[in-house]
Amino acid sequence: MEKVIELKDVWVRYGNQIILEAINLELKEPNGLLGIIGPNGGGKTTFLKVLLGLLKPYKGNVKLFGKPPEKSRELVGYVPQYRGFDFDFPISVWEVVLTGRMSHTGFLRKYREEDKKAAEEALKTVEMFQYRNRQIGQLSGGQRQRVFIARALATNPKLLLLDEPNSGLDPHMQDELYRLLDRLKQEMAIIMVTHDLSAVSVYVDKIACLNRTLHYHNSREIPVEDLEATYECPVELIAHGIPHRVLKNHEGNS
Amino acid sequence: MFEVLQYSFIQNALAAAILASIACGIIGVYVVVKKIVFISGGIAHASFGGVGLGYYLGVNPMLGVLPFSLVSALVMGTVSKKSKIPEDSAIGILWSLGMALGIIFVYLTPGYAPDLMTYLFGNILTVPYFDLYFMLALDIVIVGAVYLFYKEFLALCFDEEFTTVQGLPTDKLYLFLLCIIALTIVVLIKVVGIILVIALLTIPASLSRKFTHNLKQMMLISITFGTVISVTGIGLSYALDVPSGATIILVLSLVYGLVAFGMEMLENRRGSRSS
């Protein structure tokens, strides 16, 4: 069985600034949800861009399914972060989701029947098929997020990457999103990055902390030291307000 | 009134108006939705260097504009994306560089540069047959390219990063789109001139956006607006004996203003009624 993700000593820098430092990560299971938390500016989006092959690390090795990211495009689905996006753009839900098929359709070819089937299936999975003719701006934030997930699913990915999928969603919509991811993670590996600790809910199978360096222990619990190292502040400040337990019992915890 | 249609220069003007409206109707939509108005304006102005080059070499300036605008598009696209200079500064520099080259070329050309003004401000009433066929050929290339690359261009304009992740060569695709914009500019030069080209690339497309959320429909509506308004402009400029290019732009701006204002009024009314 091929490893889903294999990062070996990956370094990324922007100018003189080091964004990611000596990242090592191995993901073997072909399903499950890995949550990556960390503060804003901690390199989470950069990390995803490395996985997507959009950014080349200046040192280290990145492999998805045993191949470099550029060679595994049709296995990876991507749900970017949409801040400041032009939702007035003249494109329908259906056209958006079809663009998730381009890695399969190929350059300069028209979408085939199987592309349309895949798009339809993806829209049905996120329960947005009845909105397929809507312009993208005529949807609510939560619906739009589901459309972008459908676009990623249309690729038929084995690995789904989500960048802050919960931002801008109200608690009810967030909950719906997590339940959707919970269903999807049965069939594919999912990585979700977020700066919002409350997002690390019962649905996450594993957690990693990222703030320039990555702390990952192949488990659901984060050692307090990791969290403190990641957020550079005492755990008490962070732990409050977490709805589900993500910290294992530690000394002084009654 | 209709006897003016018998004049061949009027027939040519109408043909030119239609050919220009097709090109700017289709490509203007991309310029507007991808928000690349400034770089398009830069390509247009820089291609004045091509006009100058044409005069200098003693060939039809349109033949100088074509390669020059394509090179401007490629250089601007590459520099603005790849270099560390901020995109708008890079465009500003190349914009004026192209124009400066044009002025030097014209200066170095011995004798008088006839109808130089028509390239700057356009004169649709003096479009010769050769230019018409030239415009027709470019129109065919433009329509063909958009037909072939429709899905790719849509994806590129909507979400460049995602399109890259899908494995498409988005950098090259963007440069190609800029080249098609350059061709469109060449088609439009005779109608409104280099200085006013950007109006034809933005106003019909912005107008069409108010009526539909579909890219193909936008193109059709934008072509229709462009044709009707530029023909109206030609009529007015003929009747009032004022410059045609500027008249077309005035009518376009007026229609845009009225539509935008009217729609806002309607929306406000609807808003106050429902609240």
Short mmCIF file of C-alpha atoms in Angstrom, two decimals:
data_model
loop_
_atom_site.label_atom_id
_atom_site.label_comp_id
_atom_site.label_asym_id
_atom_site.label_seq_id
_atom_site.Cartn_x
_atom_site.Cartn_y
_atom_site.Cartn_z
CA MET A 1 0.00 0.00 0.00
CA GLU A 2 1.36 3.36 -1.02
CA LYS A 3 1.67 6.07 1.58
CA VAL A 4 -0.82 8.88 1.12
CA ILE A 5 1.65 11.53 2.15
CA GLU A 6 5.34 11.44 2.75
CA LEU A 7 7.22 14.59 3.64
CA LYS A 8 10.88 14.33 4.48
CA ASP A 9 12.72 17.25 6.01
CA VAL A 10 10.78 19.89 4.08
CA TRP A 11 11.92 23.50 4.33
CA VAL A 12 10.14 26.45 2.75
CA ARG A 13 11.29 29.99 2.82
CA TYR A 14 10.03 33.24 1.45
CA GLY A 15 12.87 35.64 0.92
CA ASN A 16 14.96 35.36 4.05
CA GLN A 17 12.09 34.22 6.19
CA ILE A 18 11.70 30.56 6.96
CA ILE A 19 8.04 29.60 6.77
CA LEU A 20 8.30 25.85 7.25
CA GLU A 21 11.16 24.19 9.04
CA ALA A 22 12.19 20.55 8.82
CA ILE A 23 8.68 19.19 8.32
CA ASN A 24 8.33 15.44 8.48
CA LEU A 25 4.98 13.79 8.05
CA GLU A 26 3.85 10.37 7.03
CA LEU A 27 0.26 9.45 6.44
CA LYS A 28 -0.38 5.82 5.65
CA GLU A 29 -4.08 5.24 6.13
CA PRO A 30 -6.15 5.87 3.03
CA ASN A 31 -8.95 7.37 5.11
CA GLY A 32 -9.53 9.49 8.20
CA LEU A 33 -9.42 13.16 9.05
CA LEU A 34 -6.24 14.91 10.10
CA GLY A 35 -6.72 18.32 11.64
CA ILE A 36 -3.82 20.74 11.51
CA ILE A 37 -4.09 23.61 13.92
CA GLY A 38 -1.85 26.53 14.43
CA PRO A 39 -1.91 30.29 14.71
CA ASN A 40 -2.42 32.63 11.77
CA GLY A 41 0.80 33.07 9.88
CA GLY A 42 2.05 29.75 11.17
CA GLY A 43 2.48 28.35 7.66
CA LYS A 44 -0.72 26.35 7.34
CA THR A 45 -1.67 27.58 3.90
CA THR A 46 1.95 27.29 2.79
CA PHE A 47 1.93 23.71 4.00
CA LEU A 48 -1.10 22.93 1.83
CA LYS A 49 0.48 24.69 -1.15
CA VAL A 50 3.51 22.47 -0.79
CA LEU A 51 1.28 19.40 -0.83
CA LEU A 52 -0.46 20.77 -3.93
CA GLY A 53 2.79 21.42 -5.73
CA LEU A 54 2.05 25.14 -5.93
CA LEU A 55 5.14 25.92 -3.87
CA LYS A 56 8.44 24.19 -4.20
CA PRO A 57 10.33 23.61 -0.97
CA TYR A 58 13.94 24.68 -1.21
CA LYS A 59 14.94 21.59 0.66
CA GLY A 60 13.33 18.25 1.32
CA ASN A 61 11.13 15.78 -0.43
CA VAL A 62 7.36 15.74 -0.93
CA LYS A 63 5.51 12.70 -2.16
CA LEU A 64 1.81 12.04 -2.54
CA PHE A 65 0.92 8.44 -3.30
CA GLY A 66 4.58 7.82 -4.02
CA LYS A 67 4.77 10.52 -6.68
CA PRO A 68 5.68 14.21 -6.66
CA PRO A 69 2.64 16.50 -6.22
CA GLU A 70 2.55 17.58 -9.89
CA LYS A 71 2.16 13.96 -10.93
CA SER A 72 -0.69 13.17 -8.57
CA ARG A 73 -3.12 15.95 -9.55
CA GLU A 74 -6.04 13.72 -10.32
CA LEU A 75 -5.82 12.09 -6.88
CA VAL A 76 -6.01 15.31 -4.89
CA GLY A 77 -9.03 17.50 -4.19
CA TYR A 78 -8.52 21.03 -2.95
CA VAL A 79 -10.88 23.38 -1.14
CA PRO A 80 -9.13 26.75 -0.92
CA GLN A 81 -9.88 29.57 1.40
CA TYR A 82 -12.16 32.17 -0.10
CA ARG A 83 -11.50 35.48 1.49
CA GLY A 84 -12.02 38.48 -0.71
CA PHE A 85 -13.22 36.35 -3.59
CA ASP A 86 -15.37 37.84 -6.35
CA PHE A 87 -18.67 36.04 -5.89
CA ASP A 88 -20.27 38.26 -8.50
CA PHE A 89 -18.40 36.22 -11.09
CA PRO A 90 -20.71 35.08 -13.89
CA ILE A 91 -20.42 31.34 -13.31
CA SER A 92 -23.00 28.78 -12.25
CA VAL A 93 -22.65 26.13 -9.57
CA TRP A 94 -22.59 23.51 -12.30
CA GLU A 95 -19.76 25.21 -14.19
CA VAL A 96 -17.76 25.62 -10.98
CA VAL A 97 -18.02 21.93 -10.12
CA LEU A 98 -17.10 20.87 -13.66
CA THR A 99 -13.77 22.69 -13.35
CA GLY A 100 -12.91 20.04 -10.77
CA ARG A 101 -12.83 17.57 -13.68
CA MET A 102 -10.20 19.29 -15.74
CA SER A 103 -7.34 17.14 -14.53
CA HIS A 104 -9.26 14.17 -15.95
CA THR A 105 -10.74 15.76 -19.08
CA GLY A 106 -7.48 17.15 -20.30
CA PHE A 107 -6.47 20.29 -22.08
CA LEU A 108 -8.66 21.59 -24.92
CA ARG A 109 -11.17 18.76 -24.71
CA LYS A 110 -14.85 19.24 -24.04
CA TYR A 111 -16.27 17.77 -20.83
CA ARG A 112 -17.33 14.19 -21.43
CA GLU A 113 -20.38 12.30 -20.17
CA GLU A 114 -18.34 10.77 -17.33
CA ASP A 115 -17.20 14.25 -16.26
CA LYS A 116 -20.81 15.38 -16.02
CA LYS A 117 -21.68 12.21 -14.11
CA ALA A 118 -18.89 12.85 -11.63
CA ALA A 119 -19.95 16.49 -11.18
CA GLU A 120 -23.55 15.43 -10.64
CA GLU A 121 -22.54 12.83 -8.09
CA ALA A 122 -20.33 15.30 -6.25
CA LEU A 123 -23.15 17.84 -6.07
CA LYS A 124 -25.52 15.17 -4.78
CA THR A 125 -23.01 14.15 -2.11
CA VAL A 126 -23.03 17.67 -0.70
CA GLU A 127 -26.80 17.98 -1.32
CA MET A 128 -26.45 20.90 -3.69
CA PHE A 129 -27.59 19.33 -6.96
CA GLN A 130 -30.87 21.24 -6.99
CA TYR A 131 -28.90 24.49 -6.93
CA ARG A 132 -26.77 23.62 -9.96
CA ASN A 133 -28.09 26.43 -12.15
CA ARG A 134 -27.65 29.13 -9.54
CA GLN A 135 -24.97 31.73 -9.98
CA ILE A 136 -22.32 31.25 -7.33
CA GLY A 137 -23.09 34.58 -5.65
CA GLN A 138 -26.72 33.64 -5.07
CA LEU A 139 -25.80 31.08 -2.42
CA SER A 140 -25.28 31.41 1.30
CA GLY A 141 -21.79 31.03 2.74
CA GLY A 142 -22.42 27.47 3.85
CA GLN A 143 -23.90 26.46 0.49
CA ARG A 144 -20.98 28.00 -1.32
CA GLN A 145 -18.54 26.09 0.84
CA ARG A 146 -20.37 22.87 -0.07
CA VAL A 147 -20.10 23.75 -3.76
CA PHE A 148 -16.34 24.17 -3.41
CA ILE A 149 -16.18 20.83 -1.65
CA ALA A 150 -18.21 19.34 -4.52
CA ARG A 151 -15.74 20.81 -6.99
CA ALA A 152 -12.92 19.09 -5.11
CA LEU A 153 -14.91 15.84 -4.95
CA ALA A 154 -15.58 15.93 -8.70
CA THR A 155 -11.90 15.14 -9.11
CA ASN A 156 -12.60 11.80 -7.35
CA PRO A 157 -9.77 12.47 -4.93
CA LYS A 158 -8.08 10.01 -2.63
CA LEU A 159 -6.78 12.95 -0.63
CA LEU A 160 -8.88 16.00 0.19
CA LEU A 161 -7.21 19.20 1.40
CA LEU A 162 -9.25 21.93 3.05
CA ASP A 163 -7.96 25.36 3.99
CA GLU A 164 -9.91 26.91 6.88
CA PRO A 165 -13.20 25.46 5.64
CA ASN A 166 -15.02 26.67 8.74
CA SER A 167 -14.13 30.34 8.45
CA GLY A 168 -17.11 32.58 7.97
CA LEU A 169 -19.61 29.85 8.79
CA ASP A 170 -22.02 30.08 11.70
CA PRO A 171 -21.94 27.27 14.29
CA HIS A 172 -24.85 25.45 12.69
CA MET A 173 -23.24 25.47 9.25
CA GLN A 174 -19.91 24.42 10.77
CA ASP A 175 -21.59 21.47 12.35
CA GLU A 176 -23.09 20.48 9.01
CA LEU A 177 -19.68 20.80 7.41
CA TYR A 178 -18.10 18.49 9.98
CA ARG A 179 -20.80 15.90 9.52
CA LEU A 180 -20.18 16.00 5.79
CA LEU A 181 -16.44 15.57 6.32
CA ASP A 182 -17.20 12.74 8.72
CA ARG A 183 -18.99 10.89 5.93
CA LEU A 184 -16.32 11.67 3.36
CA LYS A 185 -13.43 10.53 5.52
CA GLN A 186 -14.62 6.94 5.24
CA GLU A 187 -13.57 6.93 1.61
CA MET A 188 -10.58 9.24 1.48
CA ALA A 189 -7.85 10.82 3.53
CA ILE A 190 -8.71 14.37 4.55
CA ILE A 191 -6.45 17.10 5.83
CA MET A 192 -8.09 20.19 7.23
CA VAL A 193 -6.12 23.18 8.43
CA THR A 194 -7.63 25.72 10.76
CA HIS A 195 -6.59 28.35 13.24
CA ASP A 196 -9.80 27.80 15.13
CA LEU A 197 -9.23 25.38 17.99
CA SER A 198 -12.91 24.81 18.53
CA ALA A 199 -12.98 23.29 15.06
CA VAL A 200 -10.97 20.41 16.38
CA SER A 201 -14.05 18.49 17.23
CA VAL A 202 -14.96 14.88 17.76
CA TYR A 203 -14.74 14.30 14.04
CA VAL A 204 -11.01 14.71 13.82
CA ASP A 205 -9.07 11.46 14.04
CA LYS A 206 -5.64 12.96 14.39
CA ILE A 207 -4.23 16.33 15.19
CA ALA A 208 -1.02 18.05 14.30
CA CYS A 209 0.17 21.45 15.43
CA LEU A 210 1.89 23.72 12.96
CA ASN A 211 3.77 26.89 13.67
CA ARG A 212 6.79 26.80 11.41
CA THR A 213 7.54 23.36 12.79
CA LEU A 214 5.08 20.51 12.79
CA HIS A 215 4.24 18.47 15.87
CA TYR A 216 2.50 15.25 15.00
CA HIS A 217 2.05 12.21 17.16
CA ASN A 218 -0.25 10.06 15.15
CA SER A 219 -3.01 10.43 17.68
CA ARG A 220 -5.99 12.51 18.61
CA GLU A 221 -4.48 14.04 21.64
CA ILE A 222 -2.01 16.83 21.68
CA PRO A 223 0.66 16.83 24.33
CA VAL A 224 0.45 20.12 26.19
CA GLU A 225 4.04 20.97 25.36
CA ASP A 226 3.26 20.82 21.66
CA LEU A 227 0.32 23.12 21.97
CA GLU A 228 2.33 25.54 24.04
CA ALA A 229 5.18 25.42 21.58
CA THR A 230 2.79 26.01 18.71
CA TYR A 231 0.85 28.87 20.16
CA GLU A 232 3.66 30.21 22.28
CA CYS A 233 1.35 30.83 25.19
CA PRO A 234 0.24 28.87 28.25
CA VAL A 235 -2.25 26.14 27.51
CA GLU A 236 -4.83 27.57 29.89
CA LEU A 237 -5.39 30.41 27.47
CA ILE A 238 -6.17 28.08 24.63
CA ALA A 239 -7.83 25.14 26.28
CA HIS A 240 -10.81 27.06 27.51
CA GLY A 241 -13.66 27.07 25.11
CA ILE A 242 -12.74 23.85 23.42
CA PRO A 243 -16.01 21.99 23.24
CA HIS A 244 -14.48 18.55 22.96
CA ARG A 245 -11.55 17.23 24.77
CA VAL A 246 -8.42 17.37 22.68
CA LEU A 247 -5.95 17.52 25.51
CA LYS A 248 -5.06 14.47 27.43
CA ASN A 249 -5.04 14.76 31.16
CA HIS A 250 -2.01 16.53 32.38
CA GLU A 251 -0.61 17.40 35.74
CA GLY A 252 -2.57 19.92 37.68
CA ASN A 253 -5.74 19.00 35.83
CA SER A 254 -8.35 17.88 38.32
CA MET B 1 -31.46 59.50 -44.33
CA PHE B 2 -30.91 56.05 -45.79
CA GLU B 3 -29.13 57.27 -48.90
CA VAL B 4 -25.98 57.68 -46.79
CA LEU B 5 -25.85 53.91 -46.64
CA GLN B 6 -24.95 53.91 -50.33
CA TYR B 7 -21.62 55.57 -49.66
CA SER B 8 -18.93 52.95 -49.52
CA PHE B 9 -17.16 54.70 -46.63
CA ILE B 10 -20.35 54.41 -44.59
CA GLN B 11 -20.69 50.74 -45.52
CA ASN B 12 -17.10 50.20 -44.47
CA ALA B 13 -17.71 52.04 -41.23
CA LEU B 14 -20.70 49.83 -40.42
CA ALA B 15 -18.74 46.68 -41.24
CA ALA B 16 -15.88 47.88 -39.07
CA ALA B 17 -18.30 48.66 -36.24
CA ILE B 18 -19.71 45.14 -36.37
CA LEU B 19 -16.29 43.47 -36.56
CA ALA B 20 -15.05 45.58 -33.67
CA SER B 21 -18.14 44.86 -31.59
CA ILE B 22 -17.71 41.11 -32.04
CA ALA B 23 -14.09 41.23 -30.88
CA CYS B 24 -14.60 43.60 -27.96
CA GLY B 25 -17.91 41.96 -26.98
CA ILE B 26 -16.25 38.60 -26.49
CA ILE B 27 -12.84 39.59 -25.16
CA GLY B 28 -14.12 42.53 -23.12
CA VAL B 29 -16.02 40.02 -21.00
CA TYR B 30 -12.75 38.34 -20.01
CA VAL B 31 -11.08 41.70 -19.38
CA VAL B 32 -13.91 42.70 -17.06
CA VAL B 33 -14.46 39.47 -15.13
CA LYS B 34 -10.75 38.76 -14.69
CA LYS B 35 -10.21 42.40 -13.70
CA ILE B 36 -7.33 42.96 -16.08
CA VAL B 37 -8.49 46.33 -17.37
CA PHE B 38 -5.25 48.07 -16.45
CA ILE B 39 -2.92 45.60 -18.14
CA SER B 40 -5.18 45.67 -21.22
CA GLY B 41 -4.92 49.46 -21.28
CA GLY B 42 -1.17 49.07 -20.98
CA ILE B 43 -0.99 46.72 -23.96
CA ALA B 44 -3.15 49.10 -25.99
CA HIS B 45 -1.05 52.16 -25.27
CA ALA B 46 2.27 50.37 -25.62
CA SER B 47 1.22 49.21 -29.08
CA PHE B 48 1.55 52.82 -30.22
CA GLY B 49 5.19 51.83 -30.57
CA GLY B 50 4.01 49.54 -33.36
CA VAL B 51 2.27 52.41 -35.15
CA GLY B 52 5.52 54.37 -35.05
CA LEU B 53 7.47 51.34 -36.22
CA GLY B 54 5.09 50.91 -39.16
CA TYR B 55 5.62 54.53 -40.24
CA TYR B 56 9.36 54.21 -39.79
CA LEU B 57 9.55 51.06 -41.91
CA GLY B 58 7.15 52.53 -44.45
CA VAL B 59 4.54 49.78 -44.13
CA ASN B 60 0.86 49.95 -43.13
CA PRO B 61 0.99 50.88 -39.43
CA MET B 62 -1.56 48.13 -38.70
CA LEU B 63 1.14 45.64 -39.68
CA GLY B 64 3.46 47.28 -37.19
CA VAL B 65 0.85 47.27 -34.44
CA LEU B 66 0.11 43.55 -34.68
CA PRO B 67 3.54 42.16 -33.72
CA PHE B 68 4.22 45.05 -31.38
CA SER B 69 1.06 44.57 -29.36
CA LEU B 70 1.68 40.81 -29.13
CA VAL B 71 5.20 41.41 -27.83
CA SER B 72 3.87 44.03 -25.37
CA ALA B 73 1.30 41.50 -24.11
CA LEU B 74 3.94 38.82 -23.58
CA VAL B 75 6.43 41.16 -21.92
CA MET B 76 3.81 42.78 -19.68
CA GLY B 77 2.29 39.46 -18.70
CA THR B 78 5.66 37.95 -17.88
CA VAL B 79 7.13 40.95 -16.08
CA SER B 80 4.01 41.64 -14.04
CA LYS B 81 3.79 38.01 -12.88
CA LYS B 82 7.38 36.95 -12.51
CA SER B 83 9.39 39.99 -11.48
CA LYS B 84 9.52 41.49 -8.04
CA ILE B 85 8.22 44.85 -9.30
CA PRO B 86 4.61 45.39 -8.22
CA GLU B 87 2.30 44.49 -11.10
CA ASP B 88 0.78 47.93 -11.57
CA SER B 89 4.18 49.66 -11.57
CA ALA B 90 5.47 47.20 -14.18
CA ILE B 91 2.45 47.91 -16.36
CA GLY B 92 2.88 51.67 -15.92
CA ILE B 93 6.52 51.50 -17.01
CA LEU B 94 5.90 49.36 -20.10
CA TRP B 95 2.79 51.37 -20.99
CA SER B 96 4.81 54.59 -21.34
CA LEU B 97 7.88 52.86 -22.78
CA GLY B 98 5.83 51.63 -25.74
CA MET B 99 4.36 55.07 -26.35
CA ALA B 100 7.75 56.74 -26.09
CA LEU B 101 9.19 54.32 -28.67
CA GLY B 102 6.29 55.18 -30.98
CA ILE B 103 6.95 58.90 -30.68
CA ILE B 104 10.67 58.42 -31.41
CA PHE B 105 9.90 56.24 -34.46
CA VAL B 106 7.45 58.79 -35.83
CA TYR B 107 9.99 61.57 -35.25
CA LEU B 108 12.71 59.62 -37.07
CA THR B 109 10.43 58.99 -40.04
CA PRO B 110 11.26 61.48 -42.75
CA GLY B 111 8.41 63.68 -43.86
CA TYR B 112 4.91 63.95 -42.55
CA ALA B 113 3.10 61.03 -40.87
CA PRO B 114 -0.30 60.99 -42.53
CA ASP B 115 -3.36 60.14 -40.42
CA LEU B 116 -1.31 59.57 -37.29
CA MET B 117 -4.27 60.97 -35.40
CA THR B 118 -6.56 58.20 -36.65
CA TYR B 119 -4.42 55.67 -34.77
CA LEU B 120 -4.59 57.66 -31.59
CA PHE B 121 -8.24 58.67 -31.71
CA GLY B 122 -9.65 56.40 -34.41
CA ASN B 123 -11.69 57.33 -37.40
CA ILE B 124 -14.16 54.71 -38.39
CA LEU B 125 -15.24 56.76 -41.41
CA THR B 126 -11.88 56.24 -43.09
CA VAL B 127 -11.36 52.49 -42.70
CA PRO B 128 -9.90 51.18 -45.97
CA TYR B 129 -10.79 47.76 -47.42
CA PHE B 130 -7.44 46.28 -46.49
CA ASP B 131 -7.98 47.11 -42.82
CA LEU B 132 -11.46 45.61 -42.96
CA TYR B 133 -10.13 42.27 -44.19
CA PHE B 134 -7.40 42.48 -41.61
CA MET B 135 -10.01 42.99 -38.89
CA LEU B 136 -12.09 40.12 -40.25
CA ALA B 137 -9.10 37.77 -40.16
CA LEU B 138 -8.32 38.77 -36.57
CA ASP B 139 -11.96 38.32 -35.60
CA ILE B 140 -11.85 34.76 -36.93
CA VAL B 141 -8.72 34.02 -34.90
CA ILE B 142 -10.26 35.54 -31.76
CA VAL B 143 -13.57 33.70 -32.05
CA GLY B 144 -11.76 30.46 -32.86
CA ALA B 145 -9.46 30.78 -29.85
CA VAL B 146 -12.34 31.46 -27.48
CA TYR B 147 -14.30 28.54 -28.93
CA LEU B 148 -11.36 26.19 -28.39
CA PHE B 149 -10.29 27.54 -24.99
CA TYR B 150 -13.69 28.38 -23.53
CA LYS B 151 -13.52 25.92 -20.65
CA GLU B 152 -9.90 26.77 -19.89
CA PHE B 153 -10.41 30.53 -19.99
CA LEU B 154 -13.48 30.29 -17.75
CA ALA B 155 -11.56 28.26 -15.18
CA LEU B 156 -8.54 30.57 -15.41
CA CYS B 157 -10.62 33.70 -14.85
CA PHE B 158 -12.67 32.22 -12.05
CA ASP B 159 -9.94 30.61 -9.99
CA GLU B 160 -6.39 30.61 -11.29
CA GLU B 161 -4.91 28.70 -8.37
CA PHE B 162 -7.43 25.89 -8.52
CA THR B 163 -6.91 25.65 -12.27
CA THR B 164 -3.18 25.22 -11.66
CA VAL B 165 -3.91 22.50 -9.14
CA GLN B 166 -5.95 20.78 -11.85
CA GLY B 167 -2.73 20.54 -13.81
CA LEU B 168 -3.38 23.23 -16.42
CA PRO B 169 -0.51 25.46 -17.57
CA THR B 170 -2.16 28.59 -16.19
CA ASP B 171 0.82 30.90 -16.70
CA LYS B 172 0.92 30.12 -20.40
CA LEU B 173 -2.84 30.27 -20.61
CA TYR B 174 -2.82 33.74 -19.07
CA LEU B 175 -0.19 34.93 -21.55
CA PHE B 176 -2.27 33.47 -24.36
CA LEU B 177 -5.33 35.35 -23.12
CA LEU B 178 -3.28 38.56 -23.08
CA CYS B 179 -2.22 37.87 -26.68
CA ILE B 180 -5.87 37.47 -27.70
CA ILE B 181 -6.56 40.77 -25.94
CA ALA B 182 -3.70 42.28 -27.96
CA LEU B 183 -5.33 41.04 -31.19
CA THR B 184 -8.63 42.56 -30.07
CA ILE B 185 -6.90 45.87 -29.47
CA VAL B 186 -5.57 45.78 -33.03
CA VAL B 187 -9.12 45.24 -34.31
CA LEU B 188 -10.40 48.17 -32.25
CA ILE B 189 -7.68 50.71 -33.03
CA LYS B 190 -9.24 51.92 -36.29
CA VAL B 191 -12.60 52.40 -34.61
CA VAL B 192 -11.78 54.42 -31.52
CA GLY B 193 -8.01 54.72 -31.50
CA ILE B 194 -5.37 53.58 -29.03
CA ILE B 195 -6.31 56.17 -26.43
CA LEU B 196 -9.95 55.10 -26.26
CA VAL B 197 -9.65 51.36 -26.87
CA ILE B 198 -10.09 50.51 -23.22
CA ALA B 199 -13.60 51.97 -23.29
CA LEU B 200 -14.70 49.40 -25.88
CA LEU B 201 -13.09 46.62 -23.86
CA THR B 202 -14.85 47.56 -20.64
CA ILE B 203 -18.15 49.35 -21.22
CA PRO B 204 -20.12 46.83 -23.35
CA ALA B 205 -18.97 43.96 -21.11
CA SER B 206 -19.78 45.83 -17.91
CA LEU B 207 -23.19 46.67 -19.33
CA SER B 208 -23.91 43.05 -20.24
CA ARG B 209 -22.96 41.97 -16.73
CA LYS B 210 -25.99 43.83 -15.43
CA PHE B 211 -28.32 41.59 -17.43
CA THR B 212 -26.98 38.07 -16.97
CA HIS B 213 -24.84 35.79 -14.83
CA ASN B 214 -23.80 33.60 -17.73
CA LEU B 215 -20.51 34.19 -19.51
CA LYS B 216 -21.74 33.17 -22.99
CA GLN B 217 -24.85 35.32 -22.67
CA MET B 218 -22.67 38.17 -21.47
CA MET B 219 -20.68 37.88 -24.68
CA LEU B 220 -23.78 37.93 -26.87
CA ILE B 221 -25.39 40.85 -25.03
CA SER B 222 -22.11 42.72 -25.05
CA ILE B 223 -21.75 42.23 -28.84
CA THR B 224 -25.30 43.50 -29.32
CA PHE B 225 -24.74 46.57 -27.15
CA GLY B 226 -21.45 47.27 -28.89
CA THR B 227 -22.96 47.03 -32.38
CA VAL B 228 -26.07 49.10 -31.67
CA ILE B 229 -24.18 51.77 -29.78
CA SER B 230 -21.28 52.11 -32.18
CA VAL B 231 -23.67 52.34 -35.16
CA THR B 232 -25.61 55.01 -33.27
CA GLY B 233 -22.33 56.77 -32.56
CA ILE B 234 -21.34 56.68 -36.24
CA GLY B 235 -24.74 58.14 -37.18
CA LEU B 236 -24.40 60.91 -34.63
CA SER B 237 -20.85 61.75 -35.58
CA TYR B 238 -21.88 61.91 -39.25
CA ALA B 239 -24.92 64.07 -38.51
CA LEU B 240 -23.17 66.42 -36.09
CA ASP B 241 -19.79 66.33 -37.82
CA VAL B 242 -17.85 65.41 -34.67
CA PRO B 243 -15.10 62.75 -34.26
CA SER B 244 -16.57 59.23 -34.53
CA GLY B 245 -14.44 57.44 -31.93
CA ALA B 246 -15.12 59.94 -29.20
CA THR B 247 -18.83 60.03 -30.08
CA ILE B 248 -19.09 56.24 -29.77
CA ILE B 249 -17.46 56.38 -26.33
CA LEU B 250 -19.77 59.20 -25.23
CA VAL B 251 -22.85 57.22 -26.25
CA LEU B 252 -21.45 54.09 -24.53
CA SER B 253 -20.78 55.97 -21.31
CA LEU B 254 -24.18 57.63 -21.43
CA VAL B 255 -25.98 54.31 -21.90
CA TYR B 256 -23.90 52.72 -19.15
CA GLY B 257 -24.67 55.59 -16.79
CA LEU B 258 -28.38 55.43 -17.52
CA VAL B 259 -28.57 51.64 -17.13
CA ALA B 260 -26.52 51.62 -13.93
CA PHE B 261 -28.53 54.49 -12.45
CA GLY B 262 -31.85 53.02 -13.55
CA MET B 263 -31.05 49.60 -12.10
CA GLU B 264 -29.94 51.08 -8.82
CA MET B 265 -33.19 53.03 -8.59
CA LEU B 266 -35.17 49.88 -9.30
CA GLU B 267 -33.26 47.96 -6.67
CA ASN B 268 -33.72 50.65 -4.06
CA ARG B 269 -37.43 50.71 -4.80
CA ARG B 270 -37.68 46.96 -4.48
CA GLY B 271 -35.59 47.08 -1.32
CA SER B 272 -37.75 49.69 0.36
CA ARG B 273 -40.93 47.86 -0.63
CA SER B 274 -39.84 44.53 0.80
CA SER B 275 -38.55 45.97 4.04
#
